[in-house]
XYZ file of C-alpha atoms in Angstrom:
601
model
C 61.613 -66.963 12.030
C 60.145 -65.349 15.108
C 61.470 -61.926 14.106
C 60.272 -62.363 10.550
C 56.862 -63.454 11.831
C 56.654 -60.420 14.096
C 57.642 -58.099 11.278
C 55.117 -59.695 8.975
C 52.420 -59.436 11.635
C 53.300 -55.766 12.222
C 53.166 -55.076 8.512
C 49.802 -56.781 8.225
C 48.513 -54.770 11.193
C 49.770 -51.549 9.649
C 48.261 -52.515 6.297
C 44.940 -53.358 7.922
C 44.949 -50.024 9.762
C 45.797 -48.228 6.557
C 42.904 -49.955 4.798
C 40.654 -49.058 7.691
C 41.915 -45.472 7.401
C 41.096 -45.410 3.682
C 37.658 -46.896 4.266
C 37.039 -44.338 7.022
C 37.944 -41.449 4.723
C 35.772 -42.843 1.919
C 32.877 -43.400 4.304
C 33.171 -39.868 5.691
C 33.300 -38.409 2.205
C 30.310 -40.430 1.026
C 28.322 -39.542 4.141
C 28.696 -35.811 3.660
C 28.639 -35.497 -0.148
C 24.864 -35.711 -0.612
C 23.812 -35.273 2.989
C 20.721 -33.064 3.460
C 21.625 -29.905 5.431
C 19.144 -30.870 8.156
C 21.176 -34.009 8.972
C 24.632 -32.441 8.973
C 24.636 -31.747 12.736
C 23.874 -35.298 13.827
C 26.171 -36.795 11.185
C 29.015 -34.551 12.304
C 28.570 -35.757 15.901
C 28.733 -39.340 14.680
C 31.807 -38.631 12.561
C 33.605 -37.091 15.558
C 33.013 -40.272 17.507
C 34.256 -42.448 14.627
C 37.425 -40.364 14.263
C 37.988 -40.277 18.008
C 37.746 -44.028 18.337
C 39.944 -44.662 15.296
C 42.614 -42.224 16.509
C 42.353 -43.447 20.092
C 41.783 -39.989 21.574
C 39.915 -39.081 24.751
C 37.998 -36.141 23.384
C 37.359 -34.644 19.934
C 35.790 -31.222 19.284
C 34.832 -28.797 16.532
C 35.548 -25.089 17.111
C 33.963 -22.442 14.857
C 34.968 -18.771 14.535
C 32.326 -16.035 14.630
C 31.935 -14.116 11.324
C 34.176 -11.301 12.598
C 36.641 -13.837 14.096
C 36.522 -12.197 17.508
C 34.915 -15.179 19.210
C 35.080 -18.942 18.979
C 32.431 -21.526 19.796
C 32.544 -25.268 20.455
C 29.734 -26.570 18.248
C 30.323 -30.358 18.492
C 32.044 -32.664 20.961
C 32.661 -36.374 21.554
C 34.156 -37.829 24.737
C 35.438 -41.339 25.309
C 33.997 -43.430 28.111
C 34.995 -42.045 31.486
C 35.927 -38.578 30.107
C 33.744 -35.715 31.296
C 32.467 -32.990 28.985
C 32.992 -29.265 29.619
C 30.912 -28.228 26.599
C 28.235 -26.275 28.486
C 30.729 -24.550 30.754
C 32.945 -23.217 27.954
C 30.800 -23.381 24.801
C 31.727 -19.856 23.630
C 34.802 -17.776 24.371
C 36.772 -14.823 23.100
C 39.563 -15.494 20.639
C 41.799 -13.618 23.092
C 41.736 -16.755 25.244
C 43.577 -18.576 22.422
C 45.948 -15.873 21.115
C 48.874 -18.145 20.222
C 46.823 -21.022 18.806
C 44.247 -18.863 16.965
C 46.933 -16.809 15.194
C 48.574 -19.961 13.816
C 45.375 -21.742 12.965
C 44.126 -18.708 11.020
C 47.299 -19.021 8.936
C 46.500 -22.645 8.190
C 49.049 -24.276 10.525
C 48.497 -27.688 12.155
C 49.305 -27.626 15.884
C 50.591 -30.973 17.163
C 51.214 -30.635 20.913
C 52.421 -33.960 22.424
C 52.746 -32.373 25.867
C 51.071 -29.101 26.849
C 53.699 -28.667 29.575
C 56.219 -27.917 26.833
C 54.230 -25.084 25.215
C 56.239 -21.872 24.601
C 55.794 -18.916 26.975
C 53.642 -17.014 24.474
C 51.120 -19.874 24.694
C 50.607 -19.364 28.426
C 46.811 -18.686 28.065
C 46.371 -21.929 26.113
C 48.482 -23.842 28.618
C 46.353 -22.553 31.509
C 43.109 -23.533 29.763
C 44.496 -26.989 28.940
C 45.431 -27.635 32.562
C 42.017 -26.449 33.768
C 40.400 -28.993 31.426
C 42.870 -31.750 32.220
C 44.259 -31.834 28.687
C 47.755 -33.331 28.419
C 48.153 -33.522 24.629
C 46.353 -31.824 21.758
C 46.140 -31.972 17.987
C 44.524 -28.916 16.341
C 43.801 -28.909 12.584
C 42.294 -25.858 10.841
C 39.016 -26.140 8.911
C 39.055 -24.029 5.759
C 36.891 -23.415 2.682
C 38.453 -21.608 -0.272
C 41.518 -20.878 1.890
C 39.388 -19.114 4.503
C 39.696 -20.669 7.951
C 36.311 -21.016 9.635
C 37.451 -22.963 12.740
C 39.373 -26.078 13.732
C 39.066 -29.722 14.723
C 40.758 -30.677 18.027
C 41.747 -34.053 19.417
C 42.744 -34.194 23.107
C 44.466 -36.748 25.272
C 43.420 -36.575 28.928
C 44.597 -39.830 30.491
C 48.229 -39.716 29.267
C 50.398 -37.649 26.934
C 50.101 -38.845 23.342
C 52.038 -38.355 20.145
C 49.815 -38.814 17.119
C 50.950 -40.459 13.904
C 51.131 -38.735 10.556
C 48.202 -40.880 9.531
C 46.069 -39.428 12.341
C 47.156 -35.903 11.383
C 46.197 -36.607 7.767
C 42.882 -38.083 8.896
C 42.123 -34.974 10.895
C 43.138 -32.740 7.966
C 40.822 -34.552 5.581
C 38.042 -34.612 8.160
C 38.504 -30.882 8.735
C 38.020 -30.181 5.023
C 34.945 -32.415 4.905
C 33.501 -30.809 8.042
C 34.231 -27.286 6.808
C 32.424 -27.804 3.485
C 29.492 -29.478 5.228
C 29.192 -26.679 7.783
C 29.385 -23.950 5.149
C 26.713 -25.748 3.143
C 24.527 -25.991 6.251
C 25.081 -22.335 7.134
C 24.156 -21.336 3.587
C 20.971 -23.392 3.821
C 20.210 -21.978 7.281
C 20.754 -18.470 5.989
C 18.591 -19.199 2.965
C 15.854 -20.467 5.255
C 16.236 -17.485 7.583
C 16.091 -15.165 4.591
C 13.026 -16.995 3.321
C 11.362 -16.690 6.718
C 12.295 -13.021 6.949
C 10.938 -12.335 3.476
C 7.668 -14.074 4.353
C 7.503 -12.061 7.563
C 8.273 -8.885 5.623
C 5.610 -9.683 3.043
C 3.045 -10.364 5.757
C 3.929 -7.062 7.420
C 3.652 -5.155 4.144
C 0.333 -6.836 3.378
C -1.044 -5.880 6.779
C -0.136 -2.254 6.042
C -1.593 -2.322 2.525
C -4.941 -3.412 3.974
C -5.105 -0.263 6.119
C -7.631 2.384 5.096
C -6.253 5.860 4.458
C -9.113 7.671 6.206
C -6.693 8.938 8.882
C -3.164 9.553 7.542
C -1.623 10.023 10.983
C -3.045 6.678 12.138
C -1.643 4.962 9.029
C 1.825 6.442 9.608
C 1.726 5.260 13.223
C 0.741 1.806 12.025
C 3.623 1.734 9.501
C 6.308 2.688 12.039
C 4.974 0.190 14.534
C 4.809 -2.717 12.087
C 8.254 -1.934 10.698
C 9.835 -1.744 14.157
C 8.327 -5.024 15.329
C 9.111 -6.825 12.065
C 12.788 -5.828 12.047
C 13.246 -5.791 15.823
C 14.385 -2.150 15.779
C 13.961 0.117 18.782
C 13.200 3.321 16.865
C 11.428 3.781 13.528
C 10.461 7.248 12.307
C 8.976 8.938 9.238
C 10.242 12.374 8.196
C 9.119 14.639 5.354
C 10.566 17.859 3.968
C 8.930 21.107 4.992
C 7.279 23.230 2.291
C 10.403 25.320 1.710
C 12.632 22.212 1.821
C 15.024 23.575 4.442
C 13.899 21.288 7.270
C 12.879 17.701 7.883
C 9.790 17.357 10.077
C 9.079 14.155 12.010
C 5.607 12.885 11.130
C 5.846 9.942 13.556
C 8.483 8.270 15.743
C 7.741 4.919 17.382
C 9.716 3.735 20.442
C 9.291 -0.029 20.586
C 10.677 -0.433 24.112
C 8.208 2.152 25.486
C 5.444 1.404 22.962
C 4.913 5.141 22.433
C 4.658 7.537 19.506
C 5.780 11.117 19.159
C 6.098 13.662 16.361
C 7.032 17.241 15.576
C 10.835 17.162 15.841
C 12.677 19.251 13.227
C 16.120 18.717 11.667
C 17.850 21.315 9.492
C 18.797 19.927 6.078
C 21.826 22.232 5.828
C 23.426 20.488 8.820
C 23.594 17.139 6.987
C 24.459 17.885 3.335
C 26.419 14.676 2.663
C 23.676 12.461 4.081
C 20.927 14.026 1.951
C 23.126 14.052 -1.142
C 23.715 10.295 -0.823
C 20.057 9.679 -0.027
C 18.962 11.188 -3.358
C 20.216 8.158 -5.330
C 20.022 5.379 -2.715
C 17.316 2.752 -2.371
C 18.371 2.276 1.248
C 21.259 3.648 3.270
C 22.476 0.944 5.695
C 25.182 1.799 8.241
C 26.295 -0.755 10.832
C 28.456 1.818 12.652
C 26.443 4.992 12.168
C 28.739 7.205 14.273
C 31.835 6.437 12.189
C 30.255 5.753 8.786
C 30.967 8.877 6.692
C 27.469 8.743 5.210
C 25.764 9.136 8.596
C 28.444 10.556 10.890
C 27.107 14.109 10.373
C 24.387 13.279 12.909
C 27.098 12.511 15.473
C 26.797 13.732 19.051
C 23.771 15.943 18.452
C 21.541 13.051 17.447
C 23.119 9.598 17.426
C 24.838 9.790 20.804
C 21.920 11.532 22.482
C 19.540 8.740 21.488
C 22.037 5.889 21.842
C 21.832 4.979 18.152
C 24.518 2.563 16.946
C 23.238 1.359 13.551
C 20.948 3.047 11.008
C 19.021 1.955 7.946
C 17.252 4.790 6.152
C 15.134 4.598 2.985
C 14.101 7.698 1.011
C 10.412 8.371 0.381
C 10.046 9.299 -3.275
C 7.313 10.885 -5.327
C 7.707 11.456 -9.056
C 11.350 10.373 -8.831
C 12.526 12.819 -6.175
C 12.905 12.388 -2.395
C 10.197 13.997 -0.291
C 11.230 12.407 3.015
C 12.860 9.410 4.663
C 11.956 6.398 6.810
C 14.581 5.870 9.538
C 15.295 2.538 11.274
C 17.550 3.186 14.280
C 19.143 0.307 16.208
C 20.334 0.961 19.763
C 21.990 -2.404 20.546
C 25.355 -3.786 19.368
C 26.394 -2.901 15.797
C 23.981 -4.523 13.377
C 24.675 -5.677 9.825
C 21.581 -5.069 7.714
C 20.846 -7.939 5.310
C 19.855 -7.261 1.674
C 16.301 -8.457 2.305
C 16.020 -6.088 5.285
C 17.194 -3.209 3.112
C 14.649 -4.222 0.474
C 11.955 -4.280 3.168
C 12.950 -0.774 4.287
C 12.646 0.429 0.691
C 9.197 -1.168 0.436
C 8.143 0.535 3.674
C 9.225 3.870 2.183
C 7.186 3.086 -0.940
C 4.125 2.399 1.218
C 4.615 5.701 3.036
C 4.795 7.447 -0.348
C 1.618 5.666 -1.437
C -0.135 6.638 1.814
C 0.878 10.286 1.388
C -0.263 10.316 -2.248
C -3.539 8.615 -1.367
C -4.168 11.045 1.477
C -3.461 13.962 -0.864
C -5.782 12.491 -3.484
C -8.495 11.936 -0.864
C -8.078 15.525 0.301
C -8.302 16.785 -3.295
C -11.368 14.611 -3.901
C -12.992 15.940 -0.753
C -12.269 19.502 -1.835
C -13.642 18.733 -5.294
C -16.715 17.129 -3.770
C -17.209 20.146 -1.532
C -16.840 22.423 -4.562
C -19.368 20.307 -6.465
C -21.738 20.506 -3.513
C -21.322 24.272 -3.431
C -21.907 24.421 -7.187
C -24.964 22.168 -6.866
C -26.294 24.367 -4.096
C -25.697 27.410 -6.294
C -27.502 25.686 -9.176
C -30.386 24.945 -6.849
C -30.586 28.568 -5.823
C -30.355 29.691 -9.453
C -33.090 27.208 -10.416
C -35.297 28.408 -7.581
C -34.621 32.023 -8.459
C -35.336 31.286 -12.127
C -38.593 29.540 -11.225
C -39.578 32.396 -8.943
C -38.798 34.887 -11.706
C -40.825 32.826 -14.182
C -43.730 32.852 -11.719
C -43.440 36.616 -11.205
C -43.270 37.360 -14.936
C -46.141 34.958 -15.659
C -48.237 36.605 -12.955
C -47.440 40.114 -14.205
C -48.214 39.089 -17.786
C -51.490 37.597 -16.657
C -52.474 40.321 -14.236
C -51.066 43.496 -15.762
C -51.042 42.868 -19.509
C -54.056 40.587 -19.382
C -56.134 43.088 -17.468
C -54.931 45.978 -19.638
C -55.730 44.113 -22.828
C -59.111 43.064 -21.473
C -59.893 46.698 -20.593
C -58.759 47.784 -24.027
C -61.060 45.150 -25.560
C -64.032 46.534 -23.581
C -63.219 50.039 -24.771
C -62.988 48.833 -28.358
C -66.343 47.091 -27.966
C -67.867 50.378 -26.725
C -66.404 52.261 -29.666
C -67.747 49.657 -32.058
C -71.187 50.052 -30.507
C -70.972 53.844 -30.796
C -69.837 53.821 -34.404
C -72.328 51.212 -35.499
C -75.381 53.015 -37.011
C -73.738 56.412 -36.890
C -74.553 57.310 -40.526
C -73.636 60.918 -40.025
C -70.014 59.997 -39.145
C -67.705 60.357 -42.111
C -66.029 57.054 -43.110
C -68.003 55.190 -40.440
C -67.636 51.877 -42.193
C -63.842 52.219 -42.398
C -63.583 53.168 -38.735
C -65.786 50.255 -37.793
C -63.576 47.915 -39.775
C -60.468 49.200 -37.987
C -62.098 48.858 -34.577
C -63.126 45.266 -35.282
C -59.590 44.556 -36.519
C -58.154 46.002 -33.293
C -60.616 43.902 -31.262
C -59.426 40.742 -33.015
C -55.814 41.763 -32.425
C -56.612 42.283 -28.738
C -58.123 38.780 -28.577
C -55.032 37.325 -30.250
C -52.716 39.238 -27.920
C -54.658 38.093 -24.856
C -54.315 34.454 -26.028
C -50.568 34.993 -26.656
C -50.106 36.489 -23.192
C -51.931 33.543 -21.630
C -49.840 31.071 -23.633
C -46.560 32.781 -22.716
C -47.565 32.977 -19.064
C -48.499 29.297 -19.069
C -45.189 28.302 -20.659
C -43.296 30.327 -18.076
C -45.208 28.841 -15.157
C -48.370 26.756 -15.701
C -50.802 27.787 -13.017
C -52.145 24.236 -13.078
C -49.096 23.045 -11.087
C -49.937 25.396 -8.241
C -53.723 25.077 -8.536
C -54.320 21.382 -9.328
C -50.959 19.616 -9.101
C -48.461 17.759 -11.299
C -50.788 15.338 -13.124
C -53.114 18.010 -14.660
C -50.055 20.097 -15.554
C -48.550 17.136 -17.461
C -51.834 16.563 -19.322
C -51.962 20.243 -20.306
C -48.293 20.109 -21.393
C -48.948 17.101 -23.612
C -51.980 18.754 -25.220
C -49.976 21.928 -25.832
C -47.051 19.895 -27.211
C -49.348 18.014 -29.610
C -50.950 21.241 -30.784
C -47.622 22.932 -31.452
C -45.587 20.028 -32.875
C -48.218 17.898 -34.596
C -46.823 14.815 -32.842
C -49.453 12.682 -31.152
C -48.889 12.790 -27.387
C -50.482 10.369 -24.956
C -50.219 10.768 -21.199
C -51.091 8.367 -18.397
C -50.856 8.994 -14.662
C -51.529 6.128 -12.259
C -53.822 6.743 -9.266
C -50.879 6.195 -6.900
C -48.904 8.882 -8.727
C -51.854 11.281 -8.562
C -52.028 10.838 -4.786
C -48.266 10.918 -4.172
C -47.305 13.738 -1.774
C -44.886 16.043 -3.562
C -43.415 19.354 -2.413
C -44.114 22.191 -4.822
C -40.448 22.475 -5.832
C -40.234 18.762 -6.630
C -43.420 18.826 -8.698
C -42.075 21.805 -10.639
C -38.768 20.023 -11.339
C -40.516 16.870 -12.575
C -42.683 19.004 -14.850
C -39.586 20.754 -16.208
C -37.936 17.356 -16.894
C -40.974 16.210 -18.858
C -41.073 19.541 -20.689
C -37.385 19.263 -21.702
C -37.807 15.636 -22.823
C -40.773 16.576 -25.033
C -38.734 19.437 -26.489
C -35.980 16.945 -27.377
C -38.537 14.687 -29.069
C -39.789 17.578 -31.166
C -36.274 18.636 -32.177
C -34.499 15.332 -32.788
C -36.696 12.215 -32.702
C -38.658 12.467 -36.013
C -41.411 10.638 -34.143
C -45.111 10.170 -34.893
C -46.195 9.377 -31.344
C -44.852 9.984 -27.861
C -46.079 8.403 -24.606
C -45.663 10.061 -21.190
C -46.273 7.940 -18.109
C -46.095 8.926 -14.434
C -46.246 6.103 -11.887
C -45.080 5.022 -8.442
C -42.358 2.383 -8.343
C -41.400 1.141 -4.884
C -40.606 4.183 -2.790
C -40.030 6.430 -5.788
C -41.928 8.327 -8.457
C -41.119 7.266 -12.027
C -41.470 9.469 -15.094
C -41.094 7.682 -18.442
C -41.143 9.294 -21.881
C -41.072 6.972 -24.922
C -41.229 7.931 -28.598
C -41.340 5.877 -31.825
C -38.714 7.958 -33.596
C -35.295 7.132 -35.027
C -33.730 6.258 -31.633
C -30.963 8.082 -29.816
C -27.420 6.830 -30.590
C -24.736 6.065 -28.031
C -22.648 8.971 -29.326
C -25.582 11.357 -28.909
C -26.374 10.000 -25.452
C -22.808 10.517 -24.213
C -21.958 13.531 -26.369
C -20.590 16.685 -24.833
C -23.118 18.850 -26.713
C -26.251 17.256 -25.200
C -26.764 20.141 -22.818
C -30.460 19.359 -22.448
C -29.685 15.881 -21.123
C -26.999 17.319 -18.841
C -29.544 19.736 -17.406
C -32.044 16.914 -16.880
C -29.463 14.761 -15.122
C -28.454 17.639 -12.872
C -32.047 18.466 -12.025
C -32.890 14.815 -11.215
C -29.655 14.473 -9.230
C -30.608 17.470 -7.112
C -33.812 15.588 -6.248
C -31.746 12.587 -5.100
C -32.912 10.519 -8.071
C -31.384 8.914 -11.148
C -31.914 9.320 -14.885
C -31.294 6.929 -17.775
C -31.927 7.230 -21.490
C -31.428 4.770 -24.299
C -32.636 3.847 -27.731
C -32.315 1.495 -30.673
C -31.985 2.495 -34.336
C -35.514 2.786 -35.719
C -36.964 1.587 -32.412
C -37.419 4.912 -30.698
C -36.012 6.383 -27.492
C -36.989 5.787 -23.866
C -36.029 8.134 -21.028
C -36.703 7.311 -17.393
C -36.315 9.481 -14.317
C -36.843 8.076 -10.846
C -37.218 10.413 -7.864
C -37.470 9.123 -4.266
C -40.724 9.963 -2.524
C -39.376 9.698 1.031
C -37.811 13.039 1.789
C -38.253 14.127 -1.828
C -36.988 17.554 -2.577
C -33.486 18.957 -2.417
C -30.932 17.760 0.132
């Protein structure tokens, strides 16, 4: 009975432990299935303790391989009471310190080592490390996701050698799978968050560049290289563009982040790097972790990469109209660097901004040249206008002085002849001669009036003698007499007293003259009002008629040369001109010329 009781008690103990084992596995699985990534670290620490206590071990650890599997790191550890931790002293190590164990674990083997003293000779490095840490027994189980080993879970016995049961091995296997999936999920979330943070940082950097004014292209390029270097943490960032003949690449700016300096002017021959430029034609970004051995960038070799200590490169072509015109180079001088997709996208965006800056600078330059040409043309128009006005004045004066005086003298002579012929009864055909002389006298009077009218239309002497207001009144009277359209003019006292240079007064008169001509030709009006007044610090000329009203098409039409001339003349005075109308409601034209500094700029 005693033996049977002992067996039954042992079976019940084993069954209870098995149930506890099952509950432990279920609990671990449930804990990690829907666990937020932010809580995985603390939950994994807790799970290590639970497993360690259940398995009766002295120390349990999680080891994780680096992405290239050259190093291994202890990420989590639990120690039983009285067992010291060596986590800080040996947190990260080279895989070469575990050559025998790492090779087997990477192949998915479970290493159950009841006594480290019995390790094979090829495991001498592991045996030495175990003795240094006081480890007497070890159980190492690989952690794998999709058959890729990412690390291992280790249980150690320090107080006495231990042989672990199959149940403990199974527990550690299951825990390793749970831990591996949880860690990969956490790494993915961490990477997603890092990518998100990088993208936000990249966007902020790009936005800061976009806000830059393009007044100084060189300053903008310096700003771009500096922002790009600091955002990506790259020691060297440079901008290169093709020379005019396309045989060389010229450095527009190179920023050294460690020295916080800029330089430019270096030249690279395109023919020395044919493969690189051929690949660059179709690439959004060329990313090389090992630039000296990567066939896409190795052409730079000793002459460039080695001289400047460049290990990794990420270059993005600068394109305009679909073809490369240059390149933005990001050159890393530290350990080999793997460029993430978002970093490559950022480099491409930087290249796009450089292209935009170059295009904007070229457009600004073209606009400045066009503006300068317009200024030269305006100056030429001013000179032509002045020369035309001077020629009008000269012709008007010669008509008045030369022809007028000659005609007046001829009229006196005709009057003398008339006097001589009158009463001369002995002169044959005296009456006929007298009739001819009187006819010639009338023709001389008519010609004198025509000369005066032509001279006045060329250059009204009233402008020079009495000023703008009397000249406008004369113009309106003359317009009414010639066109039959009633013309009313009003000049305010302030406008009469406004100080105007002679050239400005002449231009305002010519604007009024052209507007009245347009009324006569196109408006079909009965009445036109001309008003000259002072408005603020400017002189305002307004011409309003009651005709059919100018249409929008006529106002903006390419054939309205008269309006174009008026606008140009007012613009030369530093003023502005507007004209508008409504169907059947007439047309109103307004020109405003500044009084302060009036005249041509």
